[in-house]
PDB file of C-alpha atoms in Angstrom:
ATOM      1  CA  MET A  90     -19.744 -45.361   7.032  1.00 62.00           C
ATOM      2  CA  LYS A  91     -16.300 -45.623   7.021  1.00 62.00           C
ATOM      3  CA  ILE A  92     -15.903 -43.766   3.652  1.00 67.00           C
ATOM      4  CA  LEU A  93     -17.530 -40.905   5.495  1.00 51.00           C
ATOM      5  CA  VAL A  94     -15.323 -41.143   8.849  1.00 49.00           C
ATOM      6  CA  ILE A  95     -12.346 -41.281   6.046  1.00 56.00           C
ATOM      7  CA  ALA A  96     -13.291 -38.025   4.850  1.00 49.00           C
ATOM      8  CA  ILE A  97     -14.496 -36.056   7.781  1.00 53.00           C
ATOM      9  CA  GLN A  98     -10.645 -37.209   9.467  1.00 53.00           C
ATOM     10  CA  PHE A  99      -9.468 -36.038   6.063  1.00 47.00           C
ATOM     11  CA  LEU A 100     -11.154 -32.367   5.438  1.00 42.00           C
ATOM     12  CA  LEU A 101      -9.989 -31.700   9.449  1.00 39.00           C
ATOM     13  CA  ILE A 102      -6.535 -32.490   8.897  1.00 44.00           C
ATOM     14  CA  ILE A 103      -6.361 -30.680   5.826  1.00 43.00           C
ATOM     15  CA  ILE A 104      -7.881 -27.681   8.137  1.00 42.00           C
ATOM     16  CA  PHE A 105      -5.408 -28.299  10.756  1.00 40.00           C
ATOM     17  CA  PHE A 106      -2.445 -28.088   9.243  1.00 40.00           C
ATOM     18  CA  SER A 107      -2.790 -26.208   5.904  1.00 37.00           C
ATOM     19  CA  LYS A 108      -1.112 -22.177   6.648  1.00 35.00           C
ATOM     20  CA  PRO A 109      -4.637 -20.110   6.493  1.00 36.00           C
ATOM     21  CA  ILE A 110      -4.874 -17.936   3.480  1.00 35.00           C
ATOM     22  CA  SER A 111      -4.356 -14.314   4.188  1.00 40.00           C
ATOM     23  CA  SER A 112      -6.902 -11.820   3.471  1.00 43.00           C
ATOM     24  CA  SER A 113      -4.873  -8.862   4.877  1.00 52.00           C
ATOM     25  CA  THR A 114      -2.553  -8.683   1.342  1.00 55.00           C
ATOM     26  CA  GLN A 115      -4.779  -6.914  -1.546  1.00 57.00           C
ATOM     27  CA  VAL A 116      -3.706  -8.244  -5.021  1.00 67.00           C
ATOM     28  CA  PHE A 117      -3.638  -4.743  -7.397  1.00 80.00           C
ATOM     29  CA  LYS A 118      -6.425  -3.228  -6.611  1.00 91.00           C
ATOM     30  CA  ILE A 119      -8.058  -1.375  -2.772  1.00 91.00           C
ATOM     31  CA  PRO A 120     -11.703  -0.257  -3.184  1.00 91.00           C
ATOM     32  CA  PRO A 121     -13.093   3.037  -1.645  1.00 91.00           C
ATOM     33  CA  GLY A 122     -13.961   2.631   2.338  1.00 93.00           C
ATOM     34  CA  PHE A 123     -10.816   0.486   2.845  1.00 94.00           C
ATOM     35  CA  ARG A 124      -8.730   1.174   5.699  1.00 94.00           C
ATOM     36  CA  GLY A 125      -5.527  -0.325   8.136  1.00 94.00           C
ATOM     37  CA  SER A 126      -2.967   0.583  10.243  1.00 93.00           C
ATOM     38  CA  GLN A 127       0.258  -1.998  10.196  1.00 93.00           C
ATOM     39  CA  MET A 128      -0.794  -4.026  12.626  1.00 91.00           C
ATOM     40  CA  ASN A 129      -3.420  -5.424  10.427  1.00 93.00           C
ATOM     41  CA  PHE A 130      -0.473  -6.061   8.638  1.00 92.00           C
ATOM     42  CA  ILE A 131       1.983  -6.948  10.336  1.00 89.00           C
ATOM     43  CA  ASP A 132       1.464 -11.054   8.515  1.00 90.00           C
ATOM     44  CA  ASN A 133       2.545  -8.910   5.599  1.00 90.00           C
ATOM     45  CA  ASN A 134       5.207  -6.850   6.594  1.00 91.00           C
ATOM     46  CA  GLY A 135       3.126  -3.993   6.895  1.00 93.00           C
ATOM     47  CA  LEU A 136       2.707  -4.309   3.210  1.00 95.00           C
ATOM     48  CA  PHE A 137      -0.918  -4.239   1.754  1.00 95.00           C
ATOM     49  CA  LEU A 138      -0.814  -3.536  -1.376  1.00 96.00           C
ATOM     50  CA  LEU A 139       0.788  -5.533  -4.591  1.00 96.00           C
ATOM     51  CA  SER A 140       1.222  -5.096  -8.377  1.00 96.00           C
ATOM     52  CA  ASN A 141      -0.295  -7.052 -10.439  1.00 94.00           C
ATOM     53  CA  ASN A 142       3.527  -8.688 -10.898  1.00 94.00           C
ATOM     54  CA  SER A 143       4.122  -8.134  -6.735  1.00 94.00           C
ATOM     55  CA  ASN A 144       7.691  -6.515  -7.912  1.00 95.00           C
ATOM     56  CA  PHE A 145       6.709  -3.525  -5.975  1.00 95.00           C
ATOM     57  CA  ALA A 146       4.757  -3.580  -3.314  1.00 97.00           C
ATOM     58  CA  PHE A 147       2.906  -1.202  -0.409  1.00 96.00           C
ATOM     59  CA  GLY A 148       1.973  -0.338   2.708  1.00 96.00           C
ATOM     60  CA  PHE A 149       3.923   0.592   5.900  1.00 95.00           C
ATOM     61  CA  VAL A 150       7.577   0.131   6.021  1.00 93.00           C
ATOM     62  CA  SER A 151      10.083   0.677   8.940  1.00 92.00           C
ATOM     63  CA  ASN A 152      12.489   4.187   8.520  1.00 86.00           C
ATOM     64  CA  LYS A 153      14.789   2.859  11.308  1.00 78.00           C
ATOM     65  CA  PRO A 154      16.503  -0.125  11.828  1.00 72.00           C
ATOM     66  CA  GLN A 155      14.603  -2.861  13.866  1.00 73.00           C
ATOM     67  CA  SER A 156      11.991  -0.157  14.631  1.00 72.00           C
ATOM     68  CA  THR A 157       9.067  -1.645  15.264  1.00 79.00           C
ATOM     69  CA  ASP A 158       7.006   1.340  15.714  1.00 87.00           C
ATOM     70  CA  SER A 159       8.315   4.194  13.778  1.00 92.00           C
ATOM     71  CA  PHE A 160       6.907   3.206   9.942  1.00 93.00           C
ATOM     72  CA  ASP A 161       6.627   5.165   6.373  1.00 93.00           C
ATOM     73  CA  LEU A 162       3.933   4.942   3.731  1.00 95.00           C
ATOM     74  CA  SER A 163       5.704   3.808   0.772  1.00 94.00           C
ATOM     75  CA  ILE A 164       6.077   1.839  -2.187  1.00 94.00           C
ATOM     76  CA  ILE A 165       8.783  -0.775  -2.498  1.00 95.00           C
ATOM     77  CA  HIS A 166      10.539  -3.015  -4.803  1.00 94.00           C
ATOM     78  CA  GLN A 167      10.615  -6.348  -3.335  1.00 95.00           C
ATOM     79  CA  GLY A 168      13.016  -8.442  -5.046  1.00 94.00           C
ATOM     80  CA  SER A 169      15.617  -5.331  -3.843  1.00 94.00           C
ATOM     81  CA  SER A 170      13.625  -4.314  -0.727  1.00 92.00           C
ATOM     82  CA  THR A 171      14.107  -0.670  -1.972  1.00 92.00           C
ATOM     83  CA  VAL A 172      11.740   2.324  -0.480  1.00 92.00           C
ATOM     84  CA  VAL A 173      11.210   3.567  -4.247  1.00 92.00           C
ATOM     85  CA  TRP A 174       8.357   6.530  -3.900  1.00 91.00           C
ATOM     86  CA  THR A 175       7.032   7.949   0.448  1.00 92.00           C
ATOM     87  CA  ALA A 176       3.697   9.444   0.929  1.00 92.00           C
ATOM     88  CA  ASN A 177       4.850  11.076   4.112  1.00 92.00           C
ATOM     89  CA  VAL A 178       8.519  12.184   4.230  1.00 88.00           C
ATOM     90  CA  GLY A 179       9.767  12.649   7.026  1.00 88.00           C
ATOM     91  CA  ARG A 180       6.393  12.672   8.958  1.00 92.00           C
ATOM     92  CA  ALA A 181       6.722   8.881  10.203  1.00 92.00           C
ATOM     93  CA  VAL A 182       3.365   7.412  12.071  1.00 95.00           C
ATOM     94  CA  GLY A 183       3.046   4.304  14.800  1.00 94.00           C
ATOM     95  CA  ARG A 184       1.636   0.972  13.943  1.00 92.00           C
ATOM     96  CA  SER A 185      -1.866   1.718  14.732  1.00 94.00           C
ATOM     97  CA  ASP A 186      -1.960   4.599  12.637  1.00 95.00           C
ATOM     98  CA  GLU A 187      -4.688   4.482  10.220  1.00 95.00           C
ATOM     99  CA  PHE A 188      -4.448   4.285   5.657  1.00 96.00           C
ATOM    100  CA  VAL A 189      -7.475   5.847   4.819  1.00 96.00           C
ATOM    101  CA  PHE A 190      -9.094   6.065   0.929  1.00 94.00           C
ATOM    102  CA  GLY A 191     -12.330   7.091   1.487  1.00 92.00           C
ATOM    103  CA  LYS A 192     -15.529   6.617   0.688  1.00 90.00           C
ATOM    104  CA  ASP A 193     -15.091  10.434  -0.943  1.00 88.00           C
ATOM    105  CA  GLY A 194     -12.349   9.145  -2.618  1.00 88.00           C
ATOM    106  CA  ASN A 195      -9.782  10.788  -0.891  1.00 92.00           C
ATOM    107  CA  ALA A 196      -6.485   8.398   0.356  1.00 95.00           C
ATOM    108  CA  TYR A 197      -4.452   9.866   3.787  1.00 97.00           C
ATOM    109  CA  VAL A 198      -2.658   9.076   6.714  1.00 96.00           C
ATOM    110  CA  SER A 199      -2.747  10.922  10.040  1.00 92.00           C
ATOM    111  CA  THR A 200      -1.247  10.152  13.813  1.00 92.00           C
ATOM    112  CA  GLY A 201      -2.532  11.652  16.421  1.00 90.00           C
ATOM    113  CA  GLY A 202      -5.588  12.805  14.747  1.00 90.00           C
ATOM    114  CA  GLU A 203      -2.695  15.576  12.612  1.00 94.00           C
ATOM    115  CA  THR A 204      -2.847  14.403   8.345  1.00 96.00           C
ATOM    116  CA  VAL A 205       0.603  13.811   7.672  1.00 95.00           C
ATOM    117  CA  TRP A 206      -0.497  13.124   3.812  1.00 95.00           C
ATOM    118  CA  ALA A 207      -3.822  12.689   1.309  1.00 95.00           C
ATOM    119  CA  THR A 208      -4.125  12.705  -2.025  1.00 94.00           C
ATOM    120  CA  ASN A 209      -6.852  15.139  -1.981  1.00 91.00           C
ATOM    121  CA  THR A 210      -8.955  13.277  -4.417  1.00 89.00           C
ATOM    122  CA  SER A 211     -12.277  13.804  -2.318  1.00 85.00           C
ATOM    123  CA  ASN A 212     -13.440  16.589  -5.167  1.00 76.00           C
ATOM    124  CA  LYS A 213     -12.718  14.366  -8.050  1.00 72.00           C
ATOM    125  CA  GLY A 214     -15.926  12.567  -9.516  1.00 72.00           C
ATOM    126  CA  GLY A 215     -16.094   9.881  -7.046  1.00 67.00           C
ATOM    127  CA  ALA A 216     -13.455   7.509  -6.711  1.00 69.00           C
ATOM    128  CA  LEU A 217     -13.319   3.994  -7.685  1.00 80.00           C
ATOM    129  CA  GLU A 218      -9.789   2.406  -7.268  1.00 89.00           C
ATOM    130  CA  MET A 219      -6.497   2.540  -5.960  1.00 93.00           C
ATOM    131  CA  GLU A 220      -3.817   0.786  -7.895  1.00 94.00           C
ATOM    132  CA  LEU A 221      -0.392  -0.346  -7.566  1.00 94.00           C
ATOM    133  CA  LEU A 222       0.718  -0.398 -11.712  1.00 93.00           C
ATOM    134  CA  ASN A 223       3.041  -3.013 -12.450  1.00 93.00           C
ATOM    135  CA  THR A 224       5.483   0.373 -13.141  1.00 93.00           C
ATOM    136  CA  GLY A 225       5.955   0.672  -8.920  1.00 93.00           C
ATOM    137  CA  ASN A 226       3.196   4.377  -9.804  1.00 93.00           C
ATOM    138  CA  LEU A 227       0.299   4.008  -7.453  1.00 94.00           C
ATOM    139  CA  VAL A 228      -2.835   5.741  -8.855  1.00 92.00           C
ATOM    140  CA  VAL A 229      -6.516   6.519  -8.003  1.00 92.00           C
ATOM    141  CA  TYR A 230      -9.071   5.887 -10.713  1.00 88.00           C
ATOM    142  CA  ASN A 231     -12.947   7.847 -10.283  1.00 80.00           C
ATOM    143  CA  SER A 232     -15.671   6.186 -11.927  1.00 67.00           C
ATOM    144  CA  GLU A 233     -14.849   7.904 -15.693  1.00 64.00           C
ATOM    145  CA  ASN A 234     -11.432   7.565 -15.544  1.00 58.00           C
ATOM    146  CA  SER A 235     -10.880   3.535 -14.757  1.00 61.00           C
ATOM    147  CA  GLY A 236      -8.203   2.436 -16.488  1.00 63.00           C
ATOM    148  CA  SER A 237      -7.093   5.628 -17.692  1.00 73.00           C
ATOM    149  CA  ASP A 238      -6.092   8.749 -17.255  1.00 82.00           C
ATOM    150  CA  PRO A 239      -5.733   8.653 -13.382  1.00 88.00           C
ATOM    151  CA  VAL A 240      -7.329  10.894 -10.905  1.00 89.00           C
ATOM    152  CA  TRP A 241      -3.824  10.859  -8.785  1.00 90.00           C
ATOM    153  CA  GLN A 242      -0.895   8.584  -9.622  1.00 90.00           C
ATOM    154  CA  SER A 243       2.376   8.654  -7.108  1.00 89.00           C
ATOM    155  CA  PHE A 244       4.151   9.498  -9.922  1.00 83.00           C
ATOM    156  CA  GLY A 245       3.060  13.161 -10.117  1.00 83.00           C
ATOM    157  CA  TYR A 246       5.213  13.163  -6.482  1.00 79.00           C
ATOM    158  CA  PRO A 247       8.232  12.095  -7.409  1.00 77.00           C
ATOM    159  CA  THR A 248      10.072  11.678  -4.502  1.00 75.00           C
ATOM    160  CA  ASP A 249      13.425  10.345  -4.462  1.00 72.00           C
ATOM    161  CA  THR A 250      14.039   7.474  -6.600  1.00 66.00           C
ATOM    162  CA  LEU A 251      12.605   8.090 -10.847  1.00 59.00           C
ATOM    163  CA  LEU A 252      10.951   4.493 -11.808  1.00 67.00           C
ATOM    164  CA  SER A 253      11.391   3.837 -15.674  1.00 65.00           C
ATOM    165  CA  ASN A 254       8.844   5.328 -18.085  1.00 71.00           C
ATOM    166  CA  GLN A 255       8.262   8.115 -15.133  1.00 61.00           C
ATOM    167  CA  SER A 256       8.913  12.089 -15.916  1.00 66.00           C
ATOM    168  CA  PHE A 257      10.407  14.016 -14.489  1.00 58.00           C
ATOM    169  CA  ASP A 258       8.686  17.229 -15.453  1.00 64.00           C
ATOM    170  CA  GLU A 259       9.807  21.100 -14.961  1.00 66.00           C
ATOM    171  CA  GLY A 260       9.254  22.327 -11.261  1.00 70.00           C
ATOM    172  CA  MET A 261       8.711  18.919 -10.261  1.00 57.00           C
ATOM    173  CA  LYS A 262      10.852  18.569  -6.758  1.00 63.00           C
ATOM    174  CA  LEU A 263      12.572  15.270  -6.041  1.00 60.00           C
ATOM    175  CA  PHE A 264      12.806  14.614  -1.809  1.00 62.00           C
ATOM    176  CA  ALA A 265      15.227  12.582  -0.345  1.00 62.00           C
ATOM    177  CA  GLU A 266      14.909  11.520   3.636  1.00 59.00           C
ATOM    178  CA  CYS A 267      18.037  10.233   5.580  1.00 55.00           C
ATOM    179  CA  ARG A 268      17.508   6.592   6.199  1.00 51.00           C
ATOM    180  CA  PHE A 269      18.809   4.576   8.484  1.00 46.00           C
ATOM    181  CA  SER A 270      22.030   6.512   8.510  1.00 47.00           C
ATOM    182  CA  CYS A 271      23.759   9.217   6.391  1.00 42.00           C
TER     183      CYS A 271
END
């Protein structure tokens, strides 16, 4: 009986003092049906998808110094905290606006009922997953091409940064936005 009491006390101490495991950060991949706002991931600085090597993260990134209400949906290089790609260039969203990876395969973010960015992949054969690769490339795969050629990739839509192994093909444009100060 004394051992049982000690075991229960030990368990309670572990439960009480242990840091809860956060379920708000997704590692590698997210499935269709995923949705969330910056507020859902506030404990992770708005980030909800990591590359396998954790060098890159995707989520809501403040686009003004010390801002708590203006965010871009971006990929950052974690080691330098540098934004390397932005989905909604020049069209900030608030902390309660949601990113959605719909069951139809389309990923989008909207503010005030207006879609400010989308992958437009709802007609691409049923999305299976969204993944942030170790290269910093955000990709959407469908059930026919999982792990091979993505139906959509951020490398196909560069903003103001090119990463290793990212091609810059004829006709592509870079888009820059003044961040913090100009």
